[in-house]
Amino acid sequence: MTVTLLVAFLALTAGLAANRFLRPRLMGGDDAEGMGVRDLIGPLMTLTILILAFMLVTASSSNGRADDAARAEAHALDHLAEVADYAPPALRQRLRGDAVCYARAVVYKEWPAMAGGKGSSAPSVWSRDFRAAFKEVGTGSPAFGMLVAADDQRSLGRQARMAEATPTVPGLVYWFMLVNLAVTVVGLGLCLPRTGNKGPLSALVVVTVLLTATLLIIRDVDRPFGGVIVVKPTRMAEVEEESVRDFLADHTADGLPCDEQGRARRPGGGP
């Protein structure tokens, strides 16, 4: 960073010195001709558009990865609940109940927290109980390997989902682009004629609106779990409904170790 700042400072100093001392000798006399604001604003406009396009692609990719991770996690949880049928009868109800509670904790606790770029400890209560139940299943059970593999995929999906809750475009880059946009608009305004300029002024307004809208869309898309363009827990909610139906087919609702929000019923916060 220091080298970059130093090189930029030396380049600016050399450019100003060349304009002040070298240009009169090369051009002959104190000429007033040279690059104007219009000539300088062109490259700035191009730079602004290129960076905005890059940021939009990056933010859109993050949004897509968040949706894929959420679906992968839900699919792995659904598979884990199905594999629980092969577990010993004594643990079958426990694993099915944990699957229901995990889905509820993700939908009602962790998803709202991710809108602010944070996570929740609520789903971890049930993922820990998954592992505790696996120990009781034992490595000798045919279902052990399938359960561990399904839980591993669930864990990877959750980690990927939570990673995408953090914006991929740093705040410093966003503010830099905001300043860059302001300088570009001001520069374009300086280039417009002062008379008969209704058409150019209208075009300037349109360009300003489009650039601003692009920057706002980037900021919104870069936050997949909060804003207007948001990734919803649709698939996880579907898995929760399916798991509840499967659980109630063999047990009563009182057998679930959690409430409707995925909170543990027993004192102490554990399942």
PDB file of C-alpha atoms in Angstrom:
ATOM      1  CA  MET A   1       0.000   0.000   0.000  1.00  0.00           C
ATOM      2  CA  THR A   2       2.834   2.377   0.881  1.00  0.00           C
ATOM      3  CA  VAL A   3       4.564   1.741  -2.447  1.00  0.00           C
ATOM      4  CA  THR A   4       1.344   2.375  -4.373  1.00  0.00           C
ATOM      5  CA  LEU A   5       0.718   5.685  -2.576  1.00  0.00           C
ATOM      6  CA  LEU A   6       4.328   6.739  -3.084  1.00  0.00           C
ATOM      7  CA  VAL A   7       4.308   5.948  -6.811  1.00  0.00           C
ATOM      8  CA  ALA A   8       0.992   7.778  -7.299  1.00  0.00           C
ATOM      9  CA  PHE A   9       2.296  10.835  -5.430  1.00  0.00           C
ATOM     10  CA  LEU A  10       5.543  10.902  -7.426  1.00  0.00           C
ATOM     11  CA  ALA A  11       3.610  10.490 -10.697  1.00  0.00           C
ATOM     12  CA  LEU A  12       1.301  13.391  -9.838  1.00  0.00           C
ATOM     13  CA  THR A  13       4.242  15.558  -8.789  1.00  0.00           C
ATOM     14  CA  ALA A  14       6.098  14.743 -12.019  1.00  0.00           C
ATOM     15  CA  GLY A  15       3.004  15.482 -14.091  1.00  0.00           C
ATOM     16  CA  LEU A  16       2.470  18.878 -12.465  1.00  0.00           C
ATOM     17  CA  ALA A  17       6.147  19.720 -12.809  1.00  0.00           C
ATOM     18  CA  ALA A  18       6.137  18.719 -16.482  1.00  0.00           C
ATOM     19  CA  ASN A  19       3.076  20.889 -17.091  1.00  0.00           C
ATOM     20  CA  ARG A  20       4.689  23.847 -15.355  1.00  0.00           C
ATOM     21  CA  PHE A  21       8.256  23.713 -16.661  1.00  0.00           C
ATOM     22  CA  LEU A  22       8.596  21.247 -19.553  1.00  0.00           C
ATOM     23  CA  ARG A  23       5.436  21.921 -21.544  1.00  0.00           C
ATOM     24  CA  PRO A  24       6.250  25.612 -22.377  1.00  0.00           C
ATOM     25  CA  ARG A  25       9.587  24.577 -23.875  1.00  0.00           C
ATOM     26  CA  LEU A  26       8.139  21.724 -25.948  1.00  0.00           C
ATOM     27  CA  MET A  27       5.023  23.553 -27.146  1.00  0.00           C
ATOM     28  CA  GLY A  28       6.655  26.938 -27.539  1.00  0.00           C
ATOM     29  CA  GLY A  29       5.155  29.753 -25.484  1.00  0.00           C
ATOM     30  CA  ASP A  30       2.493  29.874 -22.843  1.00  0.00           C
ATOM     31  CA  ASP A  31      -0.238  28.189 -24.905  1.00  0.00           C
ATOM     32  CA  ALA A  32      -3.679  27.802 -23.396  1.00  0.00           C
ATOM     33  CA  GLU A  33      -4.583  24.780 -25.466  1.00  0.00           C
ATOM     34  CA  GLY A  34      -4.577  21.301 -24.021  1.00  0.00           C
ATOM     35  CA  MET A  35      -6.841  18.714 -22.542  1.00  0.00           C
ATOM     36  CA  GLY A  36     -10.039  20.111 -21.108  1.00  0.00           C
ATOM     37  CA  VAL A  37     -12.492  18.737 -18.598  1.00  0.00           C
ATOM     38  CA  ARG A  38     -14.348  16.928 -21.364  1.00  0.00           C
ATOM     39  CA  ASP A  39     -11.187  15.078 -22.379  1.00  0.00           C
ATOM     40  CA  LEU A  40     -10.482  14.021 -18.799  1.00  0.00           C
ATOM     41  CA  ILE A  41     -14.025  12.958 -17.909  1.00  0.00           C
ATOM     42  CA  GLY A  42     -14.141  10.311 -20.668  1.00  0.00           C
ATOM     43  CA  PRO A  43     -11.609   7.939 -19.071  1.00  0.00           C
ATOM     44  CA  LEU A  44     -13.194   8.543 -15.661  1.00  0.00           C
ATOM     45  CA  MET A  45     -16.619   7.607 -17.023  1.00  0.00           C
ATOM     46  CA  THR A  46     -15.182   4.449 -18.568  1.00  0.00           C
ATOM     47  CA  LEU A  47     -13.469   3.517 -15.303  1.00  0.00           C
ATOM     48  CA  THR A  48     -16.684   4.049 -13.350  1.00  0.00           C
ATOM     49  CA  ILE A  49     -18.714   1.830 -15.670  1.00  0.00           C
ATOM     50  CA  LEU A  50     -16.105  -0.945 -15.691  1.00  0.00           C
ATOM     51  CA  ILE A  51     -15.808  -1.040 -11.910  1.00  0.00           C
ATOM     52  CA  LEU A  52     -19.587  -0.977 -11.483  1.00  0.00           C
ATOM     53  CA  ALA A  53     -19.916  -3.876 -13.920  1.00  0.00           C
ATOM     54  CA  PHE A  54     -17.274  -5.867 -12.035  1.00  0.00           C
ATOM     55  CA  MET A  55     -18.954  -5.161  -8.687  1.00  0.00           C
ATOM     56  CA  LEU A  56     -22.356  -6.166 -10.065  1.00  0.00           C
ATOM     57  CA  VAL A  57     -21.021  -9.493 -11.344  1.00  0.00           C
ATOM     58  CA  THR A  58     -19.279 -10.173  -8.025  1.00  0.00           C
ATOM     59  CA  ALA A  59     -22.381  -9.331  -5.981  1.00  0.00           C
ATOM     60  CA  SER A  60     -24.655 -11.390  -8.238  1.00  0.00           C
ATOM     61  CA  SER A  61     -22.331 -14.380  -7.924  1.00  0.00           C
ATOM     62  CA  SER A  62     -22.456 -14.078  -4.127  1.00  0.00           C
ATOM     63  CA  ASN A  63     -26.247 -14.026  -4.214  1.00  0.00           C
ATOM     64  CA  GLY A  64     -26.311 -17.136  -6.394  1.00  0.00           C
ATOM     65  CA  ARG A  65     -23.849 -18.967  -4.158  1.00  0.00           C
ATOM     66  CA  ALA A  66     -25.964 -18.125  -1.110  1.00  0.00           C
ATOM     67  CA  ASP A  67     -29.053 -19.630  -2.738  1.00  0.00           C
ATOM     68  CA  ASP A  68     -27.128 -22.748  -3.792  1.00  0.00           C
ATOM     69  CA  ALA A  69     -25.691 -23.189  -0.289  1.00  0.00           C
ATOM     70  CA  ALA A  70     -29.131 -22.835   1.314  1.00  0.00           C
ATOM     71  CA  ARG A  71     -30.590 -25.457  -1.018  1.00  0.00           C
ATOM     72  CA  ALA A  72     -27.650 -27.823  -0.470  1.00  0.00           C
ATOM     73  CA  GLU A  73     -28.013 -27.528   3.307  1.00  0.00           C
ATOM     74  CA  ALA A  74     -31.753 -28.203   3.140  1.00  0.00           C
ATOM     75  CA  HIS A  75     -31.219 -31.196   0.864  1.00  0.00           C
ATOM     76  CA  ALA A  76     -28.584 -32.640   3.218  1.00  0.00           C
ATOM     77  CA  LEU A  77     -30.888 -32.193   6.217  1.00  0.00           C
ATOM     78  CA  ASP A  78     -33.748 -33.877   4.361  1.00  0.00           C
ATOM     79  CA  HIS A  79     -31.436 -36.782   3.504  1.00  0.00           C
ATOM     80  CA  LEU A  80     -30.291 -37.027   7.123  1.00  0.00           C
ATOM     81  CA  ALA A  81     -33.909 -37.231   8.307  1.00  0.00           C
ATOM     82  CA  GLU A  82     -34.590 -40.008   5.800  1.00  0.00           C
ATOM     83  CA  VAL A  83     -31.468 -41.953   6.786  1.00  0.00           C
ATOM     84  CA  ALA A  84     -32.652 -41.752  10.416  1.00  0.00           C
ATOM     85  CA  ASP A  85     -35.150 -44.491   9.516  1.00  0.00           C
ATOM     86  CA  TYR A  86     -32.201 -46.915   9.408  1.00  0.00           C
ATOM     87  CA  ALA A  87     -30.976 -45.931  12.875  1.00  0.00           C
ATOM     88  CA  PRO A  88     -31.756 -48.126  15.891  1.00  0.00           C
ATOM     89  CA  PRO A  89     -35.378 -47.667  17.043  1.00  0.00           C
ATOM     90  CA  ALA A  90     -34.267 -46.051  20.295  1.00  0.00           C
ATOM     91  CA  LEU A  91     -32.562 -43.198  18.421  1.00  0.00           C
ATOM     92  CA  ARG A  92     -34.917 -42.859  15.472  1.00  0.00           C
ATOM     93  CA  GLN A  93     -37.293 -40.472  17.213  1.00  0.00           C
ATOM     94  CA  ARG A  94     -34.416 -38.401  18.578  1.00  0.00           C
ATOM     95  CA  LEU A  95     -32.791 -37.872  15.176  1.00  0.00           C
ATOM     96  CA  ARG A  96     -36.085 -37.060  13.480  1.00  0.00           C
ATOM     97  CA  GLY A  97     -36.935 -34.568  16.201  1.00  0.00           C
ATOM     98  CA  ASP A  98     -33.504 -32.962  15.948  1.00  0.00           C
ATOM     99  CA  ALA A  99     -33.973 -32.562  12.188  1.00  0.00           C
ATOM    100  CA  VAL A 100     -37.274 -30.744  12.719  1.00  0.00           C
ATOM    101  CA  CYS A 101     -35.795 -28.497  15.399  1.00  0.00           C
ATOM    102  CA  TYR A 102     -32.688 -27.719  13.354  1.00  0.00           C
ATOM    103  CA  ALA A 103     -34.816 -26.629  10.399  1.00  0.00           C
ATOM    104  CA  ARG A 104     -36.965 -24.431  12.630  1.00  0.00           C
ATOM    105  CA  ALA A 105     -33.898 -22.862  14.266  1.00  0.00           C
ATOM    106  CA  VAL A 106     -32.439 -22.011  10.864  1.00  0.00           C
ATOM    107  CA  VAL A 107     -35.679 -20.533   9.497  1.00  0.00           C
ATOM    108  CA  TYR A 108     -36.819 -18.568  12.547  1.00  0.00           C
ATOM    109  CA  LYS A 109     -33.569 -17.730  14.338  1.00  0.00           C
ATOM    110  CA  GLU A 110     -30.552 -17.798  12.056  1.00  0.00           C
ATOM    111  CA  TRP A 111     -32.149 -16.437   8.884  1.00  0.00           C
ATOM    112  CA  PRO A 112     -33.269 -13.126  10.488  1.00  0.00           C
ATOM    113  CA  ALA A 113     -29.848 -12.771  12.121  1.00  0.00           C
ATOM    114  CA  MET A 114     -28.106 -13.190   8.751  1.00  0.00           C
ATOM    115  CA  ALA A 115     -29.905 -10.081   7.454  1.00  0.00           C
ATOM    116  CA  GLY A 116     -27.438  -8.167   9.621  1.00  0.00           C
ATOM    117  CA  GLY A 117     -24.489 -10.309   8.588  1.00  0.00           C
ATOM    118  CA  LYS A 118     -24.573 -12.373  11.793  1.00  0.00           C
ATOM    119  CA  GLY A 119     -25.330 -15.964  12.700  1.00  0.00           C
ATOM    120  CA  SER A 120     -27.196 -17.702  15.503  1.00  0.00           C
ATOM    121  CA  SER A 121     -26.251 -20.385  17.979  1.00  0.00           C
ATOM    122  CA  ALA A 122     -29.742 -21.906  17.887  1.00  0.00           C
ATOM    123  CA  PRO A 123     -29.072 -24.443  15.084  1.00  0.00           C
ATOM    124  CA  SER A 124     -25.821 -25.509  16.757  1.00  0.00           C
ATOM    125  CA  VAL A 125     -27.788 -26.937  19.690  1.00  0.00           C
ATOM    126  CA  TRP A 126     -29.310 -29.526  17.378  1.00  0.00           C
ATOM    127  CA  SER A 127     -26.216 -30.168  15.268  1.00  0.00           C
ATOM    128  CA  ARG A 128     -24.371 -31.039  18.486  1.00  0.00           C
ATOM    129  CA  ASP A 129     -27.141 -33.429  19.419  1.00  0.00           C
ATOM    130  CA  PHE A 130     -26.829 -35.008  15.973  1.00  0.00           C
ATOM    131  CA  ARG A 131     -23.234 -35.899  16.739  1.00  0.00           C
ATOM    132  CA  ALA A 132     -24.106 -37.112  20.232  1.00  0.00           C
ATOM    133  CA  ALA A 133     -26.741 -39.412  18.739  1.00  0.00           C
ATOM    134  CA  PHE A 134     -24.253 -40.698  16.138  1.00  0.00           C
ATOM    135  CA  LYS A 135     -21.966 -41.815  18.964  1.00  0.00           C
ATOM    136  CA  GLU A 136     -24.792 -43.810  20.446  1.00  0.00           C
ATOM    137  CA  VAL A 137     -25.552 -45.352  17.050  1.00  0.00           C
ATOM    138  CA  GLY A 138     -22.000 -46.663  16.991  1.00  0.00           C
ATOM    139  CA  THR A 139     -19.595 -47.256  14.143  1.00  0.00           C
ATOM    140  CA  GLY A 140     -20.787 -50.813  13.784  1.00  0.00           C
ATOM    141  CA  SER A 141     -24.244 -49.786  12.637  1.00  0.00           C
ATOM    142  CA  PRO A 142     -24.839 -49.761   8.853  1.00  0.00           C
ATOM    143  CA  ALA A 143     -26.528 -46.362   9.216  1.00  0.00           C
ATOM    144  CA  PHE A 144     -23.525 -44.729  10.913  1.00  0.00           C
ATOM    145  CA  GLY A 145     -21.629 -43.891   7.723  1.00  0.00           C
ATOM    146  CA  MET A 146     -24.726 -42.553   5.964  1.00  0.00           C
ATOM    147  CA  LEU A 147     -25.671 -40.379   8.918  1.00  0.00           C
ATOM    148  CA  VAL A 148     -22.178 -38.924   9.269  1.00  0.00           C
ATOM    149  CA  ALA A 149     -21.939 -38.234   5.529  1.00  0.00           C
ATOM    150  CA  ALA A 150     -25.328 -36.489   5.479  1.00  0.00           C
ATOM    151  CA  ASP A 151     -24.421 -34.401   8.529  1.00  0.00           C
ATOM    152  CA  ASP A 152     -21.114 -33.444   6.931  1.00  0.00           C
ATOM    153  CA  GLN A 153     -22.930 -32.127   3.851  1.00  0.00           C
ATOM    154  CA  ARG A 154     -25.344 -30.235   6.085  1.00  0.00           C
ATOM    155  CA  SER A 155     -22.445 -28.649   7.956  1.00  0.00           C
ATOM    156  CA  LEU A 156     -20.706 -27.629   4.717  1.00  0.00           C
ATOM    157  CA  GLY A 157     -23.921 -26.114   3.402  1.00  0.00           C
ATOM    158  CA  ARG A 158     -24.432 -24.096   6.557  1.00  0.00           C
ATOM    159  CA  GLN A 159     -20.861 -22.822   6.541  1.00  0.00           C
ATOM    160  CA  ALA A 160     -21.174 -21.739   2.908  1.00  0.00           C
ATOM    161  CA  ARG A 161     -24.519 -20.059   3.592  1.00  0.00           C
ATOM    162  CA  MET A 162     -23.190 -18.122   6.562  1.00  0.00           C
ATOM    163  CA  ALA A 163     -20.076 -17.089   4.631  1.00  0.00           C
ATOM    164  CA  GLU A 164     -22.260 -15.428   1.985  1.00  0.00           C
ATOM    165  CA  ALA A 165     -24.046 -13.391   4.683  1.00  0.00           C
ATOM    166  CA  THR A 166     -20.946 -11.189   4.785  1.00  0.00           C
ATOM    167  CA  PRO A 167     -20.794  -8.679   1.884  1.00  0.00           C
ATOM    168  CA  THR A 168     -18.238  -9.578  -0.780  1.00  0.00           C
ATOM    169  CA  VAL A 169     -17.763  -5.927  -1.758  1.00  0.00           C
ATOM    170  CA  PRO A 170     -15.848  -4.208   1.069  1.00  0.00           C
ATOM    171  CA  GLY A 171     -17.306  -1.012   2.492  1.00  0.00           C
ATOM    172  CA  LEU A 172     -14.220   0.955   1.442  1.00  0.00           C
ATOM    173  CA  VAL A 173     -14.719  -0.059  -2.202  1.00  0.00           C
ATOM    174  CA  TYR A 174     -18.388   0.928  -2.048  1.00  0.00           C
ATOM    175  CA  TRP A 175     -17.590   4.389  -0.675  1.00  0.00           C
ATOM    176  CA  PHE A 176     -14.829   4.807  -3.247  1.00  0.00           C
ATOM    177  CA  MET A 177     -17.331   4.102  -6.014  1.00  0.00           C
ATOM    178  CA  LEU A 178     -19.809   6.519  -4.452  1.00  0.00           C
ATOM    179  CA  VAL A 179     -17.207   9.286  -4.505  1.00  0.00           C
ATOM    180  CA  ASN A 180     -16.175   8.268  -8.027  1.00  0.00           C
ATOM    181  CA  LEU A 181     -19.807   8.481  -9.149  1.00  0.00           C
ATOM    182  CA  ALA A 182     -20.167  11.965  -7.627  1.00  0.00           C
ATOM    183  CA  VAL A 183     -16.997  13.211  -9.334  1.00  0.00           C
ATOM    184  CA  THR A 184     -18.133  11.743 -12.652  1.00  0.00           C
ATOM    185  CA  VAL A 185     -21.549  13.416 -12.473  1.00  0.00           C
ATOM    186  CA  VAL A 186     -20.026  16.770 -11.513  1.00  0.00           C
ATOM    187  CA  GLY A 187     -17.507  16.470 -14.339  1.00  0.00           C
ATOM    188  CA  LEU A 188     -20.243  15.678 -16.843  1.00  0.00           C
ATOM    189  CA  GLY A 189     -22.178  18.702 -15.601  1.00  0.00           C
ATOM    190  CA  LEU A 190     -19.171  20.947 -16.203  1.00  0.00           C
ATOM    191  CA  CYS A 191     -18.985  19.774 -19.805  1.00  0.00           C
ATOM    192  CA  LEU A 192     -22.588  20.735 -20.645  1.00  0.00           C
ATOM    193  CA  PRO A 193     -23.347  23.990 -22.481  1.00  0.00           C
ATOM    194  CA  ARG A 194     -25.032  26.762 -20.489  1.00  0.00           C
ATOM    195  CA  THR A 195     -27.632  27.581 -23.146  1.00  0.00           C
ATOM    196  CA  GLY A 196     -29.892  25.281 -25.144  1.00  0.00           C
ATOM    197  CA  ASN A 197     -29.014  22.444 -22.824  1.00  0.00           C
ATOM    198  CA  LYS A 198     -32.386  20.847 -22.044  1.00  0.00           C
ATOM    199  CA  GLY A 199     -31.494  17.675 -23.927  1.00  0.00           C
ATOM    200  CA  PRO A 200     -28.011  17.290 -22.389  1.00  0.00           C
ATOM    201  CA  LEU A 201     -29.376  18.081 -18.910  1.00  0.00           C
ATOM    202  CA  SER A 202     -32.059  15.417 -19.280  1.00  0.00           C
ATOM    203  CA  ALA A 203     -29.428  12.926 -20.402  1.00  0.00           C
ATOM    204  CA  LEU A 204     -27.292  13.841 -17.374  1.00  0.00           C
ATOM    205  CA  VAL A 205     -30.239  13.172 -15.057  1.00  0.00           C
ATOM    206  CA  VAL A 206     -30.870   9.799 -16.721  1.00  0.00           C
ATOM    207  CA  VAL A 207     -27.188   8.824 -16.478  1.00  0.00           C
ATOM    208  CA  THR A 208     -27.089   9.851 -12.807  1.00  0.00           C
ATOM    209  CA  VAL A 209     -30.219   7.815 -12.030  1.00  0.00           C
ATOM    210  CA  LEU A 210     -28.871   4.744 -13.853  1.00  0.00           C
ATOM    211  CA  LEU A 211     -25.468   4.879 -12.153  1.00  0.00           C
ATOM    212  CA  THR A 212     -27.044   5.425  -8.746  1.00  0.00           C
ATOM    213  CA  ALA A 213     -29.541   2.600  -9.306  1.00  0.00           C
ATOM    214  CA  THR A 214     -26.701   0.274 -10.321  1.00  0.00           C
ATOM    215  CA  LEU A 215     -24.789   1.090  -7.148  1.00  0.00           C
ATOM    216  CA  LEU A 216     -27.891   0.524  -4.999  1.00  0.00           C
ATOM    217  CA  ILE A 217     -28.617  -2.790  -6.730  1.00  0.00           C
ATOM    218  CA  ILE A 218     -25.039  -3.898  -6.088  1.00  0.00           C
ATOM    219  CA  ARG A 219     -25.375  -3.038  -2.406  1.00  0.00           C
ATOM    220  CA  ASP A 220     -28.680  -4.913  -2.159  1.00  0.00           C
ATOM    221  CA  VAL A 221     -27.630  -8.027  -4.103  1.00  0.00           C
ATOM    222  CA  ASP A 222     -24.393  -8.214  -2.118  1.00  0.00           C
ATOM    223  CA  ARG A 223     -26.504  -8.827   1.000  1.00  0.00           C
ATOM    224  CA  PRO A 224     -28.376 -12.004   0.024  1.00  0.00           C
ATOM    225  CA  PHE A 225     -30.292 -12.335   3.288  1.00  0.00           C
ATOM    226  CA  GLY A 226     -31.363  -8.726   3.780  1.00  0.00           C
ATOM    227  CA  GLY A 227     -32.833  -6.111   1.459  1.00  0.00           C
ATOM    228  CA  VAL A 228     -35.158  -6.282  -1.518  1.00  0.00           C
ATOM    229  CA  ILE A 229     -33.477  -9.012  -3.580  1.00  0.00           C
ATOM    230  CA  VAL A 230     -33.301 -11.559  -0.786  1.00  0.00           C
ATOM    231  CA  VAL A 231     -32.686 -15.297  -0.583  1.00  0.00           C
ATOM    232  CA  LYS A 232     -35.561 -16.809   1.387  1.00  0.00           C
ATOM    233  CA  PRO A 233     -35.501 -20.040   3.441  1.00  0.00           C
ATOM    234  CA  THR A 234     -38.114 -21.595   1.177  1.00  0.00           C
ATOM    235  CA  ARG A 235     -36.469 -24.988   0.753  1.00  0.00           C
ATOM    236  CA  MET A 236     -35.554 -25.265   4.454  1.00  0.00           C
ATOM    237  CA  ALA A 237     -39.148 -24.437   5.402  1.00  0.00           C
ATOM    238  CA  GLU A 238     -40.346 -27.185   3.065  1.00  0.00           C
ATOM    239  CA  VAL A 239     -37.964 -29.671   4.695  1.00  0.00           C
ATOM    240  CA  GLU A 240     -39.263 -28.613   8.102  1.00  0.00           C
ATOM    241  CA  GLU A 241     -42.858 -29.287   7.027  1.00  0.00           C
ATOM    242  CA  GLU A 242     -41.954 -32.668   5.541  1.00  0.00           C
ATOM    243  CA  SER A 243     -39.983 -33.661   8.634  1.00  0.00           C
ATOM    244  CA  VAL A 244     -42.882 -32.697  10.901  1.00  0.00           C
ATOM    245  CA  ARG A 245     -45.291 -34.820   8.873  1.00  0.00           C
ATOM    246  CA  ASP A 246     -42.934 -37.799   9.025  1.00  0.00           C
ATOM    247  CA  PHE A 247     -42.424 -37.324  12.761  1.00  0.00           C
ATOM    248  CA  LEU A 248     -46.145 -37.038  13.520  1.00  0.00           C
ATOM    249  CA  ALA A 249     -46.831 -40.188  11.515  1.00  0.00           C
ATOM    250  CA  ASP A 250     -45.239 -42.232  14.332  1.00  0.00           C
ATOM    251  CA  HIS A 251     -45.153 -39.872  17.318  1.00  0.00           C
ATOM    252  CA  THR A 252     -47.109 -37.053  18.919  1.00  0.00           C
ATOM    253  CA  ALA A 253     -46.242 -33.368  18.748  1.00  0.00           C
ATOM    254  CA  ASP A 254     -45.280 -33.466  22.439  1.00  0.00           C
ATOM    255  CA  GLY A 255     -42.380 -35.710  21.463  1.00  0.00           C
ATOM    256  CA  LEU A 256     -40.622 -32.868  19.660  1.00  0.00           C
ATOM    257  CA  PRO A 257     -37.791 -31.477  21.808  1.00  0.00           C
ATOM    258  CA  CYS A 258     -38.383 -27.879  20.652  1.00  0.00           C
ATOM    259  CA  ASP A 259     -41.101 -25.266  20.199  1.00  0.00           C
ATOM    260  CA  GLU A 260     -42.298 -23.682  16.935  1.00  0.00           C
ATOM    261  CA  GLN A 261     -39.237 -21.407  16.835  1.00  0.00           C
ATOM    262  CA  GLY A 262     -36.706 -24.208  17.253  1.00  0.00           C
ATOM    263  CA  ARG A 263     -35.947 -23.408  20.900  1.00  0.00           C
ATOM    264  CA  ALA A 264     -35.257 -26.320  23.230  1.00  0.00           C
ATOM    265  CA  ARG A 265     -38.142 -27.167  25.518  1.00  0.00           C
ATOM    266  CA  ARG A 266     -36.046 -28.475  28.392  1.00  0.00           C
ATOM    267  CA  PRO A 267     -34.459 -26.123  30.933  1.00  0.00           C
ATOM    268  CA  GLY A 268     -30.844 -25.246  30.306  1.00  0.00           C
ATOM    269  CA  GLY A 269     -31.151 -24.727  26.556  1.00  0.00           C
ATOM    270  CA  GLY A 270     -30.228 -28.284  25.542  1.00  0.00           C
ATOM    271  CA  PRO A 271     -32.299 -30.885  23.724  1.00  0.00           C
TER     272      PRO A 271
END
